[in-house]
Structure formats: structure tokens, C-alpha cells
mmCIF file of C-alpha atoms and ligand atoms in Angstrom:
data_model
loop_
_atom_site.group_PDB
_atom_site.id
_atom_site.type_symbol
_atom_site.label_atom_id
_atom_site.label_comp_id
_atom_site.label_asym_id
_atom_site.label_seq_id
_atom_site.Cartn_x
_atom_site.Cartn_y
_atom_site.Cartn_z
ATOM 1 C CA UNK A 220 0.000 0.000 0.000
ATOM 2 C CA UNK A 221 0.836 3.597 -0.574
ATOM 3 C CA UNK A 222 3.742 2.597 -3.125
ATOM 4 C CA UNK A 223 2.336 5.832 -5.480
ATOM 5 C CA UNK A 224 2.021 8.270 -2.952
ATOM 6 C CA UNK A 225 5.813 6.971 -1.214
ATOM 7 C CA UNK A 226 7.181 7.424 -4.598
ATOM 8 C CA UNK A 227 5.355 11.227 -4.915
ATOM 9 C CA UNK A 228 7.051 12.312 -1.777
ATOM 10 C CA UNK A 229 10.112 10.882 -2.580
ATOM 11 C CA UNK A 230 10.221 13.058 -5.810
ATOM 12 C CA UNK A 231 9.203 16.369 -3.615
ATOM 13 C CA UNK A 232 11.874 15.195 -0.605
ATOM 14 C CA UNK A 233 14.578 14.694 -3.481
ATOM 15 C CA UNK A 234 13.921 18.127 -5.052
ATOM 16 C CA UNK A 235 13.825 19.666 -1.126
ATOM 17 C CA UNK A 236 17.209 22.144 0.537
ATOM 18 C CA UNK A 237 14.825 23.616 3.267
ATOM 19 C CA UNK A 238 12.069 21.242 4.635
ATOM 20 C CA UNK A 239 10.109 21.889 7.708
ATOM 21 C CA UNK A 240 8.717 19.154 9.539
ATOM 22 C CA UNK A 241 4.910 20.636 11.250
ATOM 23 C CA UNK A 242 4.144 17.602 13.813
ATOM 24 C CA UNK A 243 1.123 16.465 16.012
ATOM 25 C CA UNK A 244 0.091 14.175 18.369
ATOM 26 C CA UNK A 245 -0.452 11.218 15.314
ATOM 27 C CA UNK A 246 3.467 11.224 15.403
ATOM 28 C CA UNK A 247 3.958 10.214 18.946
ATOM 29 C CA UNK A 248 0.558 7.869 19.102
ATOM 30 C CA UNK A 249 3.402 5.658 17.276
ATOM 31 C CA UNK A 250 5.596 5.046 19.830
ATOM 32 C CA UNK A 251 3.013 4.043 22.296
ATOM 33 C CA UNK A 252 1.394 8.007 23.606
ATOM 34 C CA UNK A 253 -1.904 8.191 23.582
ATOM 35 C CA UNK A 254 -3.377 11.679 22.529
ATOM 36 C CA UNK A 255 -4.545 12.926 25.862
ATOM 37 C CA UNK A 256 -7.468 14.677 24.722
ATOM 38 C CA UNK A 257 -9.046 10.788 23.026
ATOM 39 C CA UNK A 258 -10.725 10.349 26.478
ATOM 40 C CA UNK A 259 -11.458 7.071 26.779
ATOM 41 C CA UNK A 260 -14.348 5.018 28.571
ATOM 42 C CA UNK A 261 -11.608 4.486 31.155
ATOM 43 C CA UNK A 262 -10.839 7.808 31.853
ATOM 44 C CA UNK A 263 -14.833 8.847 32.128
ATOM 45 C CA UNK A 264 -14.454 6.391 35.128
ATOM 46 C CA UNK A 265 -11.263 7.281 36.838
ATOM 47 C CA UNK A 266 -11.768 11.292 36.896
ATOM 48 C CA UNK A 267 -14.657 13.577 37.404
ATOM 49 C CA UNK A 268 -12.738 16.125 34.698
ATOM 50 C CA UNK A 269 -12.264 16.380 31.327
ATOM 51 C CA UNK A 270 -8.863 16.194 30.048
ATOM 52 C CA UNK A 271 -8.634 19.589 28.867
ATOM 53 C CA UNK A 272 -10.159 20.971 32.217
ATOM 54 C CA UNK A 273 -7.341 19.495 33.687
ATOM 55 C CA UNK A 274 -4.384 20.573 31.795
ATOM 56 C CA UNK A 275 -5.475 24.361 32.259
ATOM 57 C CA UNK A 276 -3.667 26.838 34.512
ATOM 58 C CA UNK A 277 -6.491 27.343 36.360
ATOM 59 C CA UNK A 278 -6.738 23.726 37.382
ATOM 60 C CA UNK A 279 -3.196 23.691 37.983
ATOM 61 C CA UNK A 280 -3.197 26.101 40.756
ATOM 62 C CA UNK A 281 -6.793 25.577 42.305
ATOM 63 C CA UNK A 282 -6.223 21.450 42.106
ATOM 64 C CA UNK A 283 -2.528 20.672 42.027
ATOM 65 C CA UNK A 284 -2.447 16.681 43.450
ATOM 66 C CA UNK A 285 -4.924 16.330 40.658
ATOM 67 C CA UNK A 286 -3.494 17.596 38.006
ATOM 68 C CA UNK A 287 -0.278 15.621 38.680
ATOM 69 C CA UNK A 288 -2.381 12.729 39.408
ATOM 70 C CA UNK A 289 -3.392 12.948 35.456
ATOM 71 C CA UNK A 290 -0.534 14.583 33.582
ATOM 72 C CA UNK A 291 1.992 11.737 35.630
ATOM 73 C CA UNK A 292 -0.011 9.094 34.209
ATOM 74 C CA UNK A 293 -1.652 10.158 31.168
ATOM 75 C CA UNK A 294 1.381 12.660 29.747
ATOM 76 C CA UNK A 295 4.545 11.618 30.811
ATOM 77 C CA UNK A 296 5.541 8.360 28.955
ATOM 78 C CA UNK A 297 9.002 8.031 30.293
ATOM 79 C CA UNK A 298 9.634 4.894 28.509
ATOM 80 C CA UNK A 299 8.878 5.462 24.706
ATOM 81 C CA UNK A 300 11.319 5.384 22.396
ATOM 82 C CA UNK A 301 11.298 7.148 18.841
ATOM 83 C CA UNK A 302 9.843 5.893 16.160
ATOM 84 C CA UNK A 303 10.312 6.245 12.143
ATOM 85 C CA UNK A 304 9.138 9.270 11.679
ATOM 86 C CA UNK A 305 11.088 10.534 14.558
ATOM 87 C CA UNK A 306 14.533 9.069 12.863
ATOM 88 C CA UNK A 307 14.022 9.957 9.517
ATOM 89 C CA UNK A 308 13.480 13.609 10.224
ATOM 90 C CA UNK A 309 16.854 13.547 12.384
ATOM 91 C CA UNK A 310 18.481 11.641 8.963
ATOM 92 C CA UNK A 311 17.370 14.046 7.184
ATOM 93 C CA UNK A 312 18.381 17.051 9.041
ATOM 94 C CA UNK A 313 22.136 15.763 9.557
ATOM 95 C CA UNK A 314 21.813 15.613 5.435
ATOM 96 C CA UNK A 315 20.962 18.929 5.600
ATOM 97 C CA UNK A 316 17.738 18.717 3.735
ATOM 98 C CA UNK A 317 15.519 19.856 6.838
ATOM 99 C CA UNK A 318 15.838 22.929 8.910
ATOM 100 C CA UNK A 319 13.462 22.076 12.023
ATOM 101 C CA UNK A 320 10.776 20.283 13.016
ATOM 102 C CA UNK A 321 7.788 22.164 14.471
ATOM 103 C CA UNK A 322 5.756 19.896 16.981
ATOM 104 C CA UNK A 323 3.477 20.264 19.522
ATOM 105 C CA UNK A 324 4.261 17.400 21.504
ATOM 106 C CA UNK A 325 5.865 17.197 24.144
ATOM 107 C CA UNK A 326 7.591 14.121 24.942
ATOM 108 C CA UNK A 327 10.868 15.338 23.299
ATOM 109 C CA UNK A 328 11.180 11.843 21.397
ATOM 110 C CA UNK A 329 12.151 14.208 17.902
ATOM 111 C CA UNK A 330 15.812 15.017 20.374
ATOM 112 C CA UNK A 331 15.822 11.920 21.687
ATOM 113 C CA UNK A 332 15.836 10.573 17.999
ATOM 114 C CA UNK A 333 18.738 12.880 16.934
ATOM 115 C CA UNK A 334 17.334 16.169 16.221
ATOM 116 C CA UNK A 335 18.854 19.291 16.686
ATOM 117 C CA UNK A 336 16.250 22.321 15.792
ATOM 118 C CA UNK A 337 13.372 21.404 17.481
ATOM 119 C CA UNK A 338 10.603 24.255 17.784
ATOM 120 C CA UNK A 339 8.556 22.576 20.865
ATOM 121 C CA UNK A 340 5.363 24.976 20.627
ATOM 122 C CA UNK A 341 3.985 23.745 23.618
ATOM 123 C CA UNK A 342 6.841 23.129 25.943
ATOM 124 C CA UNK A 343 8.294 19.865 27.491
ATOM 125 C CA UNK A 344 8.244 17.013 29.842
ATOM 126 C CA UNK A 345 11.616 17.246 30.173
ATOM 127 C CA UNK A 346 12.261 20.848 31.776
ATOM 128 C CA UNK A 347 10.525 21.789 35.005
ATOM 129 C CA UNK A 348 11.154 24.117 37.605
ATOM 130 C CA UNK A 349 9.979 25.300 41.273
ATOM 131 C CA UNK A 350 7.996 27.941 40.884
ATOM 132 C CA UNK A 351 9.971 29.578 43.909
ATOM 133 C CA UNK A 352 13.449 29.548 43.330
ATOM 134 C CA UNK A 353 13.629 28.390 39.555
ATOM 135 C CA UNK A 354 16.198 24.883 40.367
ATOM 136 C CA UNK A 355 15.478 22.766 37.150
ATOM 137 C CA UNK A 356 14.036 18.930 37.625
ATOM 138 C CA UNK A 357 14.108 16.237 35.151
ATOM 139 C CA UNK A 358 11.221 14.767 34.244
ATOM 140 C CA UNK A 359 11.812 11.269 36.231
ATOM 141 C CA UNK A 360 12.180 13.613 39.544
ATOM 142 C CA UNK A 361 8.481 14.887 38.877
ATOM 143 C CA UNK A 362 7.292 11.317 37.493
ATOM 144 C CA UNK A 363 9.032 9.632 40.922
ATOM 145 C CA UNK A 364 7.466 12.076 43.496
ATOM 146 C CA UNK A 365 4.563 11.027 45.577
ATOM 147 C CA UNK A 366 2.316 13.498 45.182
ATOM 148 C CA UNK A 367 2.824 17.390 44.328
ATOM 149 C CA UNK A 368 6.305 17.646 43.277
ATOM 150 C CA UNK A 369 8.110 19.636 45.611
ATOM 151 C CA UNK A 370 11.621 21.506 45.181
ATOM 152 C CA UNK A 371 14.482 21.215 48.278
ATOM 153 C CA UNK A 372 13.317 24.936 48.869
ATOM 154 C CA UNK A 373 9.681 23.632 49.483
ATOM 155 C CA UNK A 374 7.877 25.559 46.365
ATOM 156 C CA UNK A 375 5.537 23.968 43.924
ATOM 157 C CA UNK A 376 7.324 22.260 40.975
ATOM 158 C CA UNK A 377 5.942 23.251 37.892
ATOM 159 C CA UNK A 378 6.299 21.850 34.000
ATOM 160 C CA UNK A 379 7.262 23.784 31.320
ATOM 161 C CA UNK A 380 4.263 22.808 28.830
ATOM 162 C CA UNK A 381 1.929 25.184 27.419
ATOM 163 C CA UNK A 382 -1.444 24.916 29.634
ATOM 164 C CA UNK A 383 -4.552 25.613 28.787
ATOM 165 C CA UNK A 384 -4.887 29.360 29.688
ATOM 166 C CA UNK A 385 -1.439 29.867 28.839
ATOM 167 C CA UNK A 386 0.241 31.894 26.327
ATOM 168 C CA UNK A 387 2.906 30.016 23.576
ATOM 169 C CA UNK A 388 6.800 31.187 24.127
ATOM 170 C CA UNK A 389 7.365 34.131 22.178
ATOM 171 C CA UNK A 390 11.084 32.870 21.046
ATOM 172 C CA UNK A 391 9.525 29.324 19.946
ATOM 173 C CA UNK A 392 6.571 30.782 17.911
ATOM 174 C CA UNK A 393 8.994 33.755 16.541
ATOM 175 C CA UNK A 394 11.653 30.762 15.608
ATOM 176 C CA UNK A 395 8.963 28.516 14.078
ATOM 177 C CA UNK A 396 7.172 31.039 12.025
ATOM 178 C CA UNK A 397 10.570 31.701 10.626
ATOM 179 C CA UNK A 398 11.403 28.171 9.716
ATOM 180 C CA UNK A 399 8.060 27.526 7.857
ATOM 181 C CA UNK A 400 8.255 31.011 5.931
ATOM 182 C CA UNK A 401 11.898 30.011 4.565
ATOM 183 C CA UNK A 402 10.933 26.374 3.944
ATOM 184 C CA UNK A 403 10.971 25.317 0.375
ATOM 185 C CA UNK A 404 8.651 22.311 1.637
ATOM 186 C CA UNK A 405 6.397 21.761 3.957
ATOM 187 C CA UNK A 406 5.231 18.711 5.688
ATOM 188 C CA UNK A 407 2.777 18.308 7.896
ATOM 189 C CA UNK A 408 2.312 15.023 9.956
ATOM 190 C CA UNK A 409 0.055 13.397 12.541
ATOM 191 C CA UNK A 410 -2.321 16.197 13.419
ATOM 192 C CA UNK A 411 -5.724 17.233 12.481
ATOM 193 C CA UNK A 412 -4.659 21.107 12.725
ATOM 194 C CA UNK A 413 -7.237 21.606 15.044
ATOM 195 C CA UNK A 414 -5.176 23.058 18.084
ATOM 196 C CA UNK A 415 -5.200 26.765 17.907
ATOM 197 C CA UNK A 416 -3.019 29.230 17.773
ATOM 198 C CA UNK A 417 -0.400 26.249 16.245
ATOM 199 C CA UNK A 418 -2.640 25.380 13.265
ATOM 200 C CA UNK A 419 -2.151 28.873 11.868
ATOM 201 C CA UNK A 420 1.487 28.759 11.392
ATOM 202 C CA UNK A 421 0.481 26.797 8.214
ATOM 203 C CA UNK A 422 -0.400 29.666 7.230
ATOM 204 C CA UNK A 423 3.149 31.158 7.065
ATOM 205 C CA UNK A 424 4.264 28.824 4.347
ATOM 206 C CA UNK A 425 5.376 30.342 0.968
ATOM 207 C CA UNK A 426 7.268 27.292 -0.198
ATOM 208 C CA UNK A 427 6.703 25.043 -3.627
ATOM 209 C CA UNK A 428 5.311 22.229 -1.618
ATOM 210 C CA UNK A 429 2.639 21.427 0.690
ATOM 211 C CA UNK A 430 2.615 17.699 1.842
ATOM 212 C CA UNK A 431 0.159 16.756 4.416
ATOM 213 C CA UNK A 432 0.308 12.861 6.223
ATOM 214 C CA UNK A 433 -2.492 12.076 8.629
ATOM 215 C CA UNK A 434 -4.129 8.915 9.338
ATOM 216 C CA UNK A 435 -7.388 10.765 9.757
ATOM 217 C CA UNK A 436 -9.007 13.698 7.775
ATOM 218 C CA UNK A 437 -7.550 16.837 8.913
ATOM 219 C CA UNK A 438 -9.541 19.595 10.660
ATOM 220 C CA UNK A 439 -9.065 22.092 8.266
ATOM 221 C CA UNK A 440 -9.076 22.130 4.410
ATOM 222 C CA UNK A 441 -5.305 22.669 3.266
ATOM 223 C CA UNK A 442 -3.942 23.401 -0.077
ATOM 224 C CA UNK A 443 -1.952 20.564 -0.072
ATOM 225 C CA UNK A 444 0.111 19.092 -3.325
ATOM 226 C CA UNK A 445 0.078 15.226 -1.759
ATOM 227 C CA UNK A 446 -2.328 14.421 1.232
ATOM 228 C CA UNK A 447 -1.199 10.570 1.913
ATOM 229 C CA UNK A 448 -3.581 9.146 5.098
ATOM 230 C CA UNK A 449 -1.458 6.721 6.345
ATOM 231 C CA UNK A 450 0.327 7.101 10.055
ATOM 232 C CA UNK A 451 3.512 8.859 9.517
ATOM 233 C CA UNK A 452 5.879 6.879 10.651
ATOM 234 C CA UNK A 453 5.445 3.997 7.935
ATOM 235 C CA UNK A 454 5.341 6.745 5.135
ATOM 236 C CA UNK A 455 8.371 7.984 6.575
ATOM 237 C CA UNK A 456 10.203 5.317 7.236
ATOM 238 C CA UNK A 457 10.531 4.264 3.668
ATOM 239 C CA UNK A 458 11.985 7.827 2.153
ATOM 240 C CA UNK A 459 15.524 7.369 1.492
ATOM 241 C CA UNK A 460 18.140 10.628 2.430
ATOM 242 C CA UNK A 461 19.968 10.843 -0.550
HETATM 243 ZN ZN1 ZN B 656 12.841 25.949 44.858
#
């Protein structure tokens, strides 16, 4: 399956210098995450919120233990491991055919994979810090606490993801929205563009060409040269760096 559209973005990939790499939530669903807003008949049972109550700022500081209760089990995956997708983009940026990836997970599996210039619009896992004194934890100190994460001083410990509520990092967007206006292609992979404000960065693009890989429709209509609906790390996992 998919041998005609493989062999399509081959052709683009070959004729790419500058490609950006726009991720979702589909590209980490392959190495065992589960999209944390797919609530499940599970979670209905276990907790009386949904899961985008939860990861707000609001319920942050109004319902800590709660909120650590969820995002310990539900968003930090310690143990996954990249997948395809996640090791062909790093190929391909050491061959200096891609400039970043763009992704608004944030399990930091495209670093983990090799990946230098990663644009992480909605922070990480992996950097968190007490809210009183600013001493940096990894994420298997916040995982491994009991409870609230607490720093040596005693304040709160809290992640560096984008909640609910929150505003993105003015650096990351500025950085991203450069990266996708001087890309020559575009890819987009594993999201239904739905998540606002990170589905209008599309809309920076000014490249030659618009490639968009998602297992399901996507949320938006987009002017796309090759829409392949397939999960991204098998399509990507065949391209050859050359
Ligand atoms: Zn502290």
C-alpha cells in the first residue's frame, strides 16, 4: 500500500534544501502516547474532569495533586522510544535537507531521535522548575514524586508545557514562524490542525510544496500538493536521504 504516494514524496523530498517538519500528536501515538485529549471510557471512570479541564492553569493552581495525578499518568511516557518518523526527520536534518521540526508534543522523542532544531510549541516534559526559586528537575524527579512535586526549597514544581490558559513562548513561535516562511517544503504530519493558535502557522508557508500525512481527515481544508492518510511513521520510514 501507498507505493504511489511513497514514490510522490520521494520526488518532492529529493527536489527539497529547506524542509520543515509541522508535527502532532499522530506522530507520537506511534511510539506508544496516547493523545490525551481521546478520552477514553476508562478515563470517564477514573476522573470527574475532562482532560482539557485538567491541563489548564487554572486547574493547575486551584487542584494541584490532581493535576499531577493525570498529567503523571496520562502525559509523561518516560519509557517510549522514537519511532520512524522521529529518525528519519533527524536523517534528514544531519543531510541537511531539513531545517526544524515544528511539533506540539511534548515528549521530546524528535531530540531523543537525533534532532537538533526542534521548535517545541507547547513546551516539554523534560524541563521543570519550582515555581519559587527556579532549580530545574528532570522529568523522572516529577514522574518519581509522591504526590505534588516539591523543590528542596519547598515551592511547587511546575512543567514547562503550554497549559490551557497559557500563552505560547514568544522565542519558539517567533523561531517557528521563521522556519516555515523560509521552507521550500512543507510537511505536515500526525495532526488534524485543530489546536489553535499552532494550526495557523500553516499559514506562514510560501514554499513550492505542501505535503500533508495524517491517518485521519484533517480539521481544516489545506492546499496541499500530496495528502497521503497513512500514520507517519510507515510513510516515513521508507523515504531514502539521498
Ligand atoms: Zn525551589
Amino acid at each position: 500500500m501507498y507505493e504511489k504516494e511513497t514514490e510522490q514524496l520521494q520526488k518532492i523530498v529529493d527536489d527539497s534544501r529547506r524542509i520543515v517538519f509541522f508535527g502532532g500528536a499522530g506522530v507520537s501515538t506511534e511510539s506508544g502516547i496516547p493523545d490525551f485529549r481521546s478520552a477514553d471510557g476508562i478515563y470517564h471512570q477514573h476522573y470527574r474532569y475532562s482532560p482539557e479541564e485538567v491541563v489548564s492553569h487554572t486547574f493547575f493552581l486551584n487542584h494541584t495533586e490532581a493535576f499531577y495525578e493525570f498529567y503523571k499518568e496520562k502525559m509523561m511516557i518516560l519509557d517510549a522510544k522514537p519511532n520512524a518518523a522521529h529518525r528519519k526527520l533527524a536523517e534528514l536534518e544531519q543531510a541537511g535537507k531539513l531545517t526544524a521540526v515544528v511539533t506540539q508534543n511534548i515528549d521530546g522523542l524528535h531530540q531523543a531521535a537525533g534532532s537538533k532544531c526542534v521548535y517545541e510549541l507547547h513546551g516539554s516534559i523534560h524541563r521543570n522548575y519550582c515555581m519559587d526559586c527556579g532549580k530545574f528537575y528532570s522529568a523522572e524527579y516529577v514522574k518519581g514524586s509522591a504526590g505534588i512535586p516539591r523543590c528542596e526549597c519547598g515551592g511547587i514544581i511546575k512543567p514547562d508545557v503550554v497549559l490551557y490558559e497559557e500563552g505560547l513562548d514568544s522565542g519558539t513561535i517567533s523561531g517557528a514562524v521563521r522556519a516555515i516562511s523560509e521552507a521550500d517544503t512543507l510537511i505536515i504530519g500526525g495532526t488534524s490542525l485543530v489546536v489553535y493558535p499552532a494550526a495557523g502557522f500553516i499559514d506562514y508557508f510560501r514554499g513550492k510544496h505542501l505535503v500533508v500525512i495524517n491517518k485521519s481527515e484533517t480539521g481544516r481544508t489545506v492546499r496541499a500538493e500530496l495528502t497521503i492518510a497513512a500514520p507517519i511513521g510507515e510513510i516515513l520510514g521508507r523515504l531514502e536521504v539521498r
